[in-house]
Amino acid sequence: MSDALIYPLLLQVALTFVLLFANALMRTGAVGAGKVKPADIVLGQRAWPRQVQQVSNAFQNQMETPTLFFVGTILAVILGVGGPFLLSLAWLWAGLRIVHAVIHTTTNHLRWRFYAFAAGFFVLLAFWVTLAIGIVTR
């Protein structure tokens, strides 16, 4: 069962790459269209158009709490700790990351983005508590 945890991890990795490529395309397009000059962004990010900055921020966000998910998932697989509840939490967390990224890159509605982030955070916390109990009691 613990090997099944790889699939939500792969979904998170795919989300990160989608945001990376979208960010690269949008930035290249903004520079190519003359909306941003290289001198304007060499020392900071504020000169990017709003939509480009939103996607960039969503990508950067994939480097934060997802690291805890990656470590927990790999630990669970290596130690053979899993089960349907842990797997359900992993899928729920990955789904909430997608919801968060969609909000972040579209409406960027702060309240809804926060709700998606907070829900994901508490699911990740439950994932780790479940994992820790599984490790201690195995």
PDB file of C-alpha atoms in Angstrom:
ATOM      1  CA  MET A   1       0.000   0.000   0.000  1.00  0.00           C
ATOM      2  CA  SER A   2       2.817   2.445   0.769  1.00  0.00           C
ATOM      3  CA  ASP A   3       4.033   2.296  -2.859  1.00  0.00           C
ATOM      4  CA  ALA A   4       0.727   3.859  -3.918  1.00  0.00           C
ATOM      5  CA  LEU A   5       1.878   7.027  -2.144  1.00  0.00           C
ATOM      6  CA  ILE A   6       4.194   7.638  -5.093  1.00  0.00           C
ATOM      7  CA  TYR A   7       1.242   8.637  -7.306  1.00  0.00           C
ATOM      8  CA  PRO A   8       0.144  11.748  -5.389  1.00  0.00           C
ATOM      9  CA  LEU A   9       3.837  12.645  -5.106  1.00  0.00           C
ATOM     10  CA  LEU A  10       4.156  12.387  -8.902  1.00  0.00           C
ATOM     11  CA  LEU A  11       1.064  14.568  -9.276  1.00  0.00           C
ATOM     12  CA  GLN A  12       2.707  17.249  -7.130  1.00  0.00           C
ATOM     13  CA  VAL A  13       5.902  17.015  -9.174  1.00  0.00           C
ATOM     14  CA  ALA A  14       3.853  17.371 -12.379  1.00  0.00           C
ATOM     15  CA  LEU A  15       2.099  20.452 -10.966  1.00  0.00           C
ATOM     16  CA  THR A  16       5.469  22.001 -10.165  1.00  0.00           C
ATOM     17  CA  PHE A  17       6.756  21.405 -13.701  1.00  0.00           C
ATOM     18  CA  VAL A  18       3.545  22.746 -15.274  1.00  0.00           C
ATOM     19  CA  LEU A  19       3.934  25.960 -13.278  1.00  0.00           C
ATOM     20  CA  LEU A  20       7.635  26.158 -14.143  1.00  0.00           C
ATOM     21  CA  PHE A  21       7.004  25.839 -17.872  1.00  0.00           C
ATOM     22  CA  ALA A  22       4.028  28.224 -17.771  1.00  0.00           C
ATOM     23  CA  ASN A  23       6.184  30.730 -15.913  1.00  0.00           C
ATOM     24  CA  ALA A  24       9.003  30.410 -18.440  1.00  0.00           C
ATOM     25  CA  LEU A  25       6.643  30.824 -21.395  1.00  0.00           C
ATOM     26  CA  MET A  26       4.907  33.815 -19.850  1.00  0.00           C
ATOM     27  CA  ARG A  27       8.175  35.519 -18.934  1.00  0.00           C
ATOM     28  CA  THR A  28       9.661  34.899 -22.374  1.00  0.00           C
ATOM     29  CA  GLY A  29       6.478  36.240 -23.938  1.00  0.00           C
ATOM     30  CA  ALA A  30       6.469  39.350 -21.743  1.00  0.00           C
ATOM     31  CA  VAL A  31      10.077  40.163 -22.624  1.00  0.00           C
ATOM     32  CA  GLY A  32       9.508  39.369 -26.309  1.00  0.00           C
ATOM     33  CA  ALA A  33       6.441  41.621 -26.424  1.00  0.00           C
ATOM     34  CA  GLY A  34       8.392  44.452 -24.820  1.00  0.00           C
ATOM     35  CA  LYS A  35       6.190  44.494 -21.684  1.00  0.00           C
ATOM     36  CA  VAL A  36       9.320  44.003 -19.589  1.00  0.00           C
ATOM     37  CA  LYS A  37      12.878  45.011 -20.290  1.00  0.00           C
ATOM     38  CA  PRO A  38      15.694  42.819 -18.941  1.00  0.00           C
ATOM     39  CA  ALA A  39      17.148  45.795 -17.064  1.00  0.00           C
ATOM     40  CA  ASP A  40      13.828  46.116 -15.174  1.00  0.00           C
ATOM     41  CA  ILE A  41      14.011  42.608 -13.733  1.00  0.00           C
ATOM     42  CA  VAL A  42      17.697  41.990 -13.290  1.00  0.00           C
ATOM     43  CA  LEU A  43      17.531  42.818  -9.564  1.00  0.00           C
ATOM     44  CA  GLY A  44      13.921  42.069  -8.723  1.00  0.00           C
ATOM     45  CA  GLN A  45      10.577  40.701  -9.763  1.00  0.00           C
ATOM     46  CA  ARG A  46       8.242  43.702  -9.411  1.00  0.00           C
ATOM     47  CA  ALA A  47       8.388  44.726 -13.081  1.00  0.00           C
ATOM     48  CA  TRP A  48       6.721  41.545 -14.350  1.00  0.00           C
ATOM     49  CA  PRO A  49       3.081  41.862 -15.408  1.00  0.00           C
ATOM     50  CA  ARG A  50       0.582  40.793 -12.754  1.00  0.00           C
ATOM     51  CA  GLN A  51      -0.324  37.439 -14.337  1.00  0.00           C
ATOM     52  CA  VAL A  52       3.342  36.509 -14.769  1.00  0.00           C
ATOM     53  CA  GLN A  53       4.008  37.356 -11.125  1.00  0.00           C
ATOM     54  CA  GLN A  54       1.043  35.255 -10.002  1.00  0.00           C
ATOM     55  CA  VAL A  55       2.344  32.185 -11.847  1.00  0.00           C
ATOM     56  CA  SER A  56       5.850  32.860 -10.559  1.00  0.00           C
ATOM     57  CA  ASN A  57       4.559  33.087  -6.991  1.00  0.00           C
ATOM     58  CA  ALA A  58       2.561  29.871  -7.428  1.00  0.00           C
ATOM     59  CA  PHE A  59       5.702  28.130  -8.668  1.00  0.00           C
ATOM     60  CA  GLN A  60       7.764  29.456  -5.742  1.00  0.00           C
ATOM     61  CA  ASN A  61       5.085  28.172  -3.382  1.00  0.00           C
ATOM     62  CA  GLN A  62       5.762  24.651  -4.675  1.00  0.00           C
ATOM     63  CA  MET A  63       9.198  24.852  -3.034  1.00  0.00           C
ATOM     64  CA  GLU A  64       7.825  25.373   0.464  1.00  0.00           C
ATOM     65  CA  THR A  65       5.429  22.977   2.245  1.00  0.00           C
ATOM     66  CA  PRO A  66       5.596  20.353  -0.534  1.00  0.00           C
ATOM     67  CA  THR A  67       9.075  19.468   0.711  1.00  0.00           C
ATOM     68  CA  LEU A  68       7.469  18.128   3.891  1.00  0.00           C
ATOM     69  CA  PHE A  69       5.152  16.022   1.757  1.00  0.00           C
ATOM     70  CA  PHE A  70       8.032  14.677  -0.329  1.00  0.00           C
ATOM     71  CA  VAL A  71      10.031  13.683   2.738  1.00  0.00           C
ATOM     72  CA  GLY A  72       7.025  12.100   4.425  1.00  0.00           C
ATOM     73  CA  THR A  73       6.023  10.161   1.338  1.00  0.00           C
ATOM     74  CA  ILE A  74       9.518   8.839   0.707  1.00  0.00           C
ATOM     75  CA  LEU A  75       9.886   7.924   4.375  1.00  0.00           C
ATOM     76  CA  ALA A  76       6.554   6.069   4.322  1.00  0.00           C
ATOM     77  CA  VAL A  77       7.534   4.113   1.206  1.00  0.00           C
ATOM     78  CA  ILE A  78      11.003   3.214   2.515  1.00  0.00           C
ATOM     79  CA  LEU A  79       9.661   2.108   5.892  1.00  0.00           C
ATOM     80  CA  GLY A  80       6.615   0.387   4.435  1.00  0.00           C
ATOM     81  CA  VAL A  81       4.223   2.500   6.471  1.00  0.00           C
ATOM     82  CA  GLY A  82       0.988   3.335   4.752  1.00  0.00           C
ATOM     83  CA  GLY A  83      -2.603   2.333   4.667  1.00  0.00           C
ATOM     84  CA  PRO A  84      -5.778   3.679   3.164  1.00  0.00           C
ATOM     85  CA  PHE A  85      -6.025   6.666   5.511  1.00  0.00           C
ATOM     86  CA  LEU A  86      -2.494   7.892   4.808  1.00  0.00           C
ATOM     87  CA  LEU A  87      -3.055   7.385   1.093  1.00  0.00           C
ATOM     88  CA  SER A  88      -6.334   9.323   1.253  1.00  0.00           C
ATOM     89  CA  LEU A  89      -4.585  12.178   3.032  1.00  0.00           C
ATOM     90  CA  ALA A  90      -1.866  12.190   0.366  1.00  0.00           C
ATOM     91  CA  TRP A  91      -4.400  12.423  -2.466  1.00  0.00           C
ATOM     92  CA  LEU A  92      -6.411  15.077  -0.632  1.00  0.00           C
ATOM     93  CA  TRP A  93      -3.268  17.133  -0.050  1.00  0.00           C
ATOM     94  CA  ALA A  94      -2.228  16.852  -3.715  1.00  0.00           C
ATOM     95  CA  GLY A  95      -5.718  17.891  -4.804  1.00  0.00           C
ATOM     96  CA  LEU A  96      -5.659  20.888  -2.487  1.00  0.00           C
ATOM     97  CA  ARG A  97      -2.283  21.910  -3.937  1.00  0.00           C
ATOM     98  CA  ILE A  98      -3.880  21.965  -7.373  1.00  0.00           C
ATOM     99  CA  VAL A  99      -6.810  24.016  -6.074  1.00  0.00           C
ATOM    100  CA  HIS A 100      -4.376  26.430  -4.423  1.00  0.00           C
ATOM    101  CA  ALA A 101      -2.318  26.774  -7.612  1.00  0.00           C
ATOM    102  CA  VAL A 102      -5.413  27.349  -9.757  1.00  0.00           C
ATOM    103  CA  ILE A 103      -6.626  30.091  -7.420  1.00  0.00           C
ATOM    104  CA  HIS A 104      -3.118  31.549  -7.264  1.00  0.00           C
ATOM    105  CA  THR A 105      -2.755  31.708 -11.047  1.00  0.00           C
ATOM    106  CA  THR A 106      -6.282  32.878 -11.929  1.00  0.00           C
ATOM    107  CA  THR A 107      -8.395  35.023  -9.605  1.00  0.00           C
ATOM    108  CA  ASN A 108      -5.749  35.156  -6.868  1.00  0.00           C
ATOM    109  CA  HIS A 109      -8.596  35.771  -4.445  1.00  0.00           C
ATOM    110  CA  LEU A 110      -6.702  36.042  -1.178  1.00  0.00           C
ATOM    111  CA  ARG A 111      -9.350  34.575   1.132  1.00  0.00           C
ATOM    112  CA  TRP A 112      -9.962  31.506  -1.065  1.00  0.00           C
ATOM    113  CA  ARG A 113      -6.250  31.070  -1.671  1.00  0.00           C
ATOM    114  CA  PHE A 114      -5.670  31.169   2.082  1.00  0.00           C
ATOM    115  CA  TYR A 115      -8.469  28.656   2.698  1.00  0.00           C
ATOM    116  CA  ALA A 116      -6.954  26.268   0.141  1.00  0.00           C
ATOM    117  CA  PHE A 117      -3.484  26.713   1.642  1.00  0.00           C
ATOM    118  CA  ALA A 118      -4.720  26.295   5.225  1.00  0.00           C
ATOM    119  CA  ALA A 119      -6.738  23.201   4.339  1.00  0.00           C
ATOM    120  CA  GLY A 120      -3.683  21.720   2.659  1.00  0.00           C
ATOM    121  CA  PHE A 121      -1.524  22.610   5.647  1.00  0.00           C
ATOM    122  CA  PHE A 122      -3.848  20.834   8.084  1.00  0.00           C
ATOM    123  CA  VAL A 123      -4.117  17.805   5.795  1.00  0.00           C
ATOM    124  CA  LEU A 124      -0.306  17.714   5.649  1.00  0.00           C
ATOM    125  CA  LEU A 125      -0.171  17.935   9.443  1.00  0.00           C
ATOM    126  CA  ALA A 126      -2.629  15.023   9.696  1.00  0.00           C
ATOM    127  CA  PHE A 127      -0.505  13.133   7.158  1.00  0.00           C
ATOM    128  CA  TRP A 128       2.574  13.574   9.350  1.00  0.00           C
ATOM    129  CA  VAL A 129       0.764  12.668  12.578  1.00  0.00           C
ATOM    130  CA  THR A 130      -0.584   9.525  10.902  1.00  0.00           C
ATOM    131  CA  LEU A 131       2.848   8.720   9.510  1.00  0.00           C
ATOM    132  CA  ALA A 132       4.519   9.226  12.899  1.00  0.00           C
ATOM    133  CA  ILE A 133       1.978   6.961  14.594  1.00  0.00           C
ATOM    134  CA  GLY A 134       2.531   4.361  11.872  1.00  0.00           C
ATOM    135  CA  ILE A 135       6.295   4.502  12.350  1.00  0.00           C
ATOM    136  CA  VAL A 136       6.163   4.311  16.129  1.00  0.00           C
ATOM    137  CA  THR A 137       3.661   1.454  16.205  1.00  0.00           C
ATOM    138  CA  ARG A 138       5.081  -0.729  13.423  1.00  0.00           C
TER     139      ARG A 138
END
